[in-house]
Amino acid sequence: MKVYSIDGITPVIDPTAFVHPTAVLIGDVIVGPGCYVGPGACLRGDFGRLELKQGANLQDTCVMHGFPGTDTVVEEDGHIGHGAVLHGCVIGKNALVGMNSVIMDGATIGESSIVAAMSFVKAKMEVPARTLVAGSPARIIKELTDKEIDWKSAGTRQYQDLTLRCMNTMQETEALTAVEADRPRLEVGIEGAIPKYKS
C-alpha cells in the first residue's frame, strides 16, 4: 500500500486490519482492529482526521476526506460500499452506506441505518437510528425491520471474514493463460449474507 506522512503525522494501521496494497493512506488516518480497506481506496488525512473503528470496512475506490479540523469517522461495524465518498461525516455503529453514495460534511448516519446506493446525503443531515434513506438529495424512506438489520450485519460479517481471508491467503501472482479443467469455485458463505433481491 502507499502510506504517506504529512506534517509529521503518519497513518496508523492495526496489525489485525487488512489494507489492500493499492490503497492510499495519507496523514491523520487511523485504521482500527479487524478493518478491511479495499483496492483503490483513498484515505486523505491531510486536513482532518479519518478513522475506521473496529470491524468497519471501506470497499474498492471509496474516498474519505474532510475539511481542516474535522473528523470523518466510520464507527464499529460500519459498512461502506464500493465507490462511496465520505467527507467530514460520521457513519454510526453498524450502519451501511450503499455503493456510489456521497455523505457530506456534518452529516450523521445513525446506528444500524442504511443509505441506499447512489444517494446524496446533504451537509448536516441527521439520519435517525434504524432508518433507510435514499435519493438525491436523500430523504427518509422508512424505519428498518430487525430482519433488514440482520441482513446488513451478515454482509458486514462477510467482510470481516474477508479481512482474515486476505491476510491468510491473498498473494500477488501471475495470471494463468487458460482455465483449468477442474477449476474450483470459492467456498464462501456467511449465513444471511445474500443479495437483497433474493431475500
Coordinates of C-alpha atoms in Angstrom, one line a residue:
M1 CA 0.0 0.0 0.0
K2 CA 1.0 3.6 -0.4
V3 CA 1.3 5.2 3.1
Y4 CA 2.5 8.8 3.4
S5 CA 3.1 11.0 6.4
I6 CA 2.4 14.8 6.2
D7 CA 3.4 17.5 8.6
G8 CA 4.9 14.8 10.8
I9 CA 1.7 12.8 11.1
T10 CA 1.7 9.2 9.9
P11 CA -1.2 6.8 9.3
V12 CA -1.8 4.1 11.9
I13 CA -3.0 0.6 10.8
D14 CA -3.9 -2.0 13.5
P15 CA -2.0 -5.3 12.8
T16 CA -5.3 -7.2 12.6
A17 CA -6.6 -4.9 9.8
F18 CA -6.2 -5.6 6.1
V19 CA -5.4 -2.7 3.8
H20 CA -5.1 -3.6 0.1
P21 CA -1.7 -2.8 -1.5
T22 CA -3.3 -0.4 -3.9
A23 CA -5.0 1.7 -1.3
V24 CA -3.5 5.2 -0.4
L25 CA -3.4 6.5 3.2
I26 CA -2.1 10.0 3.9
G27 CA -1.5 11.7 7.2
D28 CA -4.0 11.5 10.1
V29 CA -5.6 8.2 9.3
I30 CA -6.4 5.5 11.9
V31 CA -7.5 2.1 10.8
G32 CA -8.7 0.0 13.7
P33 CA -8.8 -3.7 14.6
G34 CA -10.3 -6.1 12.1
C35 CA -11.0 -3.5 9.5
Y36 CA -11.0 -4.1 5.7
V37 CA -9.8 -1.4 3.2
G38 CA -10.3 -2.4 -0.4
P39 CA -8.4 -1.9 -3.6
G40 CA -8.0 1.7 -4.8
A41 CA -9.5 3.3 -1.6
C42 CA -8.1 6.7 -0.8
L43 CA -8.0 8.0 2.8
R44 CA -6.6 11.6 2.6
G45 CA -6.0 12.7 6.1
D46 CA -4.2 15.8 5.0
F47 CA -6.7 18.3 6.5
G48 CA -8.8 16.4 9.1
R49 CA -8.7 13.1 10.9
L50 CA -10.1 9.9 9.3
E51 CA -10.9 6.9 11.5
L52 CA -12.2 3.4 10.8
K53 CA -13.2 1.8 14.0
Q54 CA -13.2 -1.9 14.9
G55 CA -14.7 -4.2 12.2
A56 CA -15.5 -1.5 9.7
N57 CA -15.0 -1.9 6.0
L58 CA -14.2 0.7 3.3
Q59 CA -14.5 -1.0 -0.1
D60 CA -12.9 -0.5 -3.5
T61 CA -12.4 3.1 -4.8
C62 CA -14.0 4.7 -1.7
V63 CA -12.8 8.2 -0.7
M64 CA -12.5 9.6 2.8
H65 CA -11.6 13.3 3.3
G66 CA -12.7 16.3 5.3
F67 CA -12.2 20.0 5.9
P68 CA -9.5 21.2 8.3
G69 CA -10.2 20.5 11.9
T70 CA -12.9 17.9 11.2
D71 CA -13.2 14.2 11.9
T72 CA -14.5 11.7 9.3
V73 CA -15.5 8.6 11.2
V74 CA -16.9 5.1 10.4
E75 CA -18.0 3.6 13.8
E76 CA -17.7 -0.1 14.7
D77 CA -19.0 -2.5 12.1
G78 CA -19.7 0.3 9.7
H79 CA -20.0 -0.9 6.1
I80 CA -19.1 1.4 3.2
G81 CA -20.0 0.2 -0.3
H82 CA -17.9 0.4 -3.5
G83 CA -17.2 3.9 -4.7
A84 CA -18.7 5.8 -1.8
V85 CA -17.4 9.2 -0.8
L86 CA -17.4 10.3 2.9
H87 CA -16.5 13.9 3.6
G88 CA -16.4 15.2 7.1
C89 CA -19.2 13.0 8.3
V90 CA -19.9 10.3 10.9
I91 CA -21.2 6.9 10.0
G92 CA -22.8 5.3 13.0
K93 CA -22.2 1.8 14.5
N94 CA -23.4 -1.0 12.2
A95 CA -24.6 1.5 9.6
L96 CA -24.3 0.8 5.8
V97 CA -23.5 3.3 3.1
G98 CA -24.5 2.0 -0.3
M99 CA -22.4 1.9 -3.5
N100 CA -21.6 5.3 -5.1
S101 CA -23.3 7.3 -2.3
V102 CA -21.9 10.6 -1.1
I103 CA -22.2 11.7 2.5
M104 CA -21.4 15.4 3.0
D105 CA -19.9 17.4 5.8
G106 CA -21.5 17.4 9.2
A107 CA -23.9 14.6 8.3
T108 CA -24.5 11.9 10.8
I109 CA -25.8 8.4 9.8
G110 CA -27.5 6.8 12.8
E111 CA -26.7 3.4 14.3
S112 CA -27.9 0.5 12.1
S113 CA -29.2 2.7 9.4
I114 CA -28.8 2.2 5.6
V115 CA -28.1 4.7 3.0
A116 CA -29.3 3.3 -0.4
A117 CA -26.9 3.0 -3.3
M118 CA -26.3 6.3 -5.3
S119 CA -27.8 8.5 -2.6
F120 CA -26.6 12.1 -1.8
V121 CA -26.8 12.9 1.9
K122 CA -26.7 16.7 2.3
A123 CA -24.4 18.5 4.7
K124 CA -25.6 18.4 8.4
M125 CA -28.4 15.9 7.7
E126 CA -29.1 13.7 10.7
V127 CA -30.3 10.2 9.8
P128 CA -32.0 8.6 12.8
A129 CA -31.0 5.1 14.0
R130 CA -32.6 2.1 12.2
T131 CA -33.6 4.2 9.2
L132 CA -33.4 3.7 5.4
V133 CA -32.7 6.8 3.4
A134 CA -32.5 7.1 -0.4
G135 CA -32.3 9.6 -3.2
S136 CA -30.6 12.7 -4.3
P137 CA -31.0 14.5 -2.1
A138 CA -31.5 11.6 0.3
R139 CA -34.8 11.5 2.2
I140 CA -36.1 9.2 4.9
I141 CA -37.9 6.2 3.4
K142 CA -38.8 4.1 6.4
E143 CA -37.8 2.5 9.7
L144 CA -35.8 -0.7 9.2
T145 CA -37.0 -4.0 10.5
D146 CA -34.9 -6.4 12.6
K147 CA -34.7 -8.7 9.5
E148 CA -33.2 -5.9 7.4
I149 CA -30.7 -5.0 10.0
D150 CA -29.7 -8.7 10.4
W151 CA -29.2 -8.8 6.6
K152 CA -26.9 -5.8 6.8
S153 CA -25.0 -7.3 9.8
A154 CA -24.5 -10.6 7.9
G155 CA -22.9 -8.7 5.0
T156 CA -20.5 -6.9 7.3
R157 CA -19.5 -10.2 8.9
Q158 CA -18.7 -11.4 5.4
Y159 CA -16.3 -8.5 5.0
Q160 CA -14.8 -9.2 8.5
D161 CA -14.2 -12.8 7.3
L162 CA -12.7 -11.4 4.1
T163 CA -10.2 -9.5 6.2
L164 CA -8.9 -12.8 7.6
R165 CA -9.0 -14.5 4.2
C166 CA -6.9 -11.7 2.7
M167 CA -4.4 -11.7 5.5
N168 CA -4.1 -15.5 5.3
T169 CA -4.3 -16.4 1.6
M170 CA -4.1 -13.4 -0.7
Q171 CA -0.8 -13.1 -2.6
E172 CA 0.4 -11.4 -5.7
T173 CA 0.8 -13.8 -8.5
E174 CA 0.8 -14.2 -12.3
A175 CA -2.4 -14.8 -14.2
L176 CA -3.0 -18.3 -15.8
T177 CA -3.2 -18.4 -19.5
A178 CA -6.1 -20.9 -19.6
V179 CA -8.9 -22.1 -17.4
E180 CA -8.0 -25.3 -15.5
A181 CA -10.1 -28.4 -16.3
D182 CA -11.4 -28.8 -12.8
R183 CA -11.3 -25.1 -11.8
P184 CA -12.6 -24.8 -8.2
R185 CA -15.1 -22.3 -7.0
L186 CA -14.7 -20.1 -4.0
E187 CA -16.3 -21.7 -0.9
V188 CA -17.5 -18.6 0.8
G189 CA -20.6 -18.3 2.9
I190 CA -21.9 -16.3 5.8
E191 CA -25.4 -17.2 6.7
G192 CA -27.8 -14.5 5.8
A193 CA -25.4 -12.7 3.5
I194 CA -27.3 -13.0 0.3
P195 CA -28.3 -10.3 -2.3
K196 CA -31.3 -8.3 -1.1
Y197 CA -33.3 -9.2 -4.3
K198 CA -33.1 -12.9 -3.3
S199 CA -34.2 -12.4 0.3

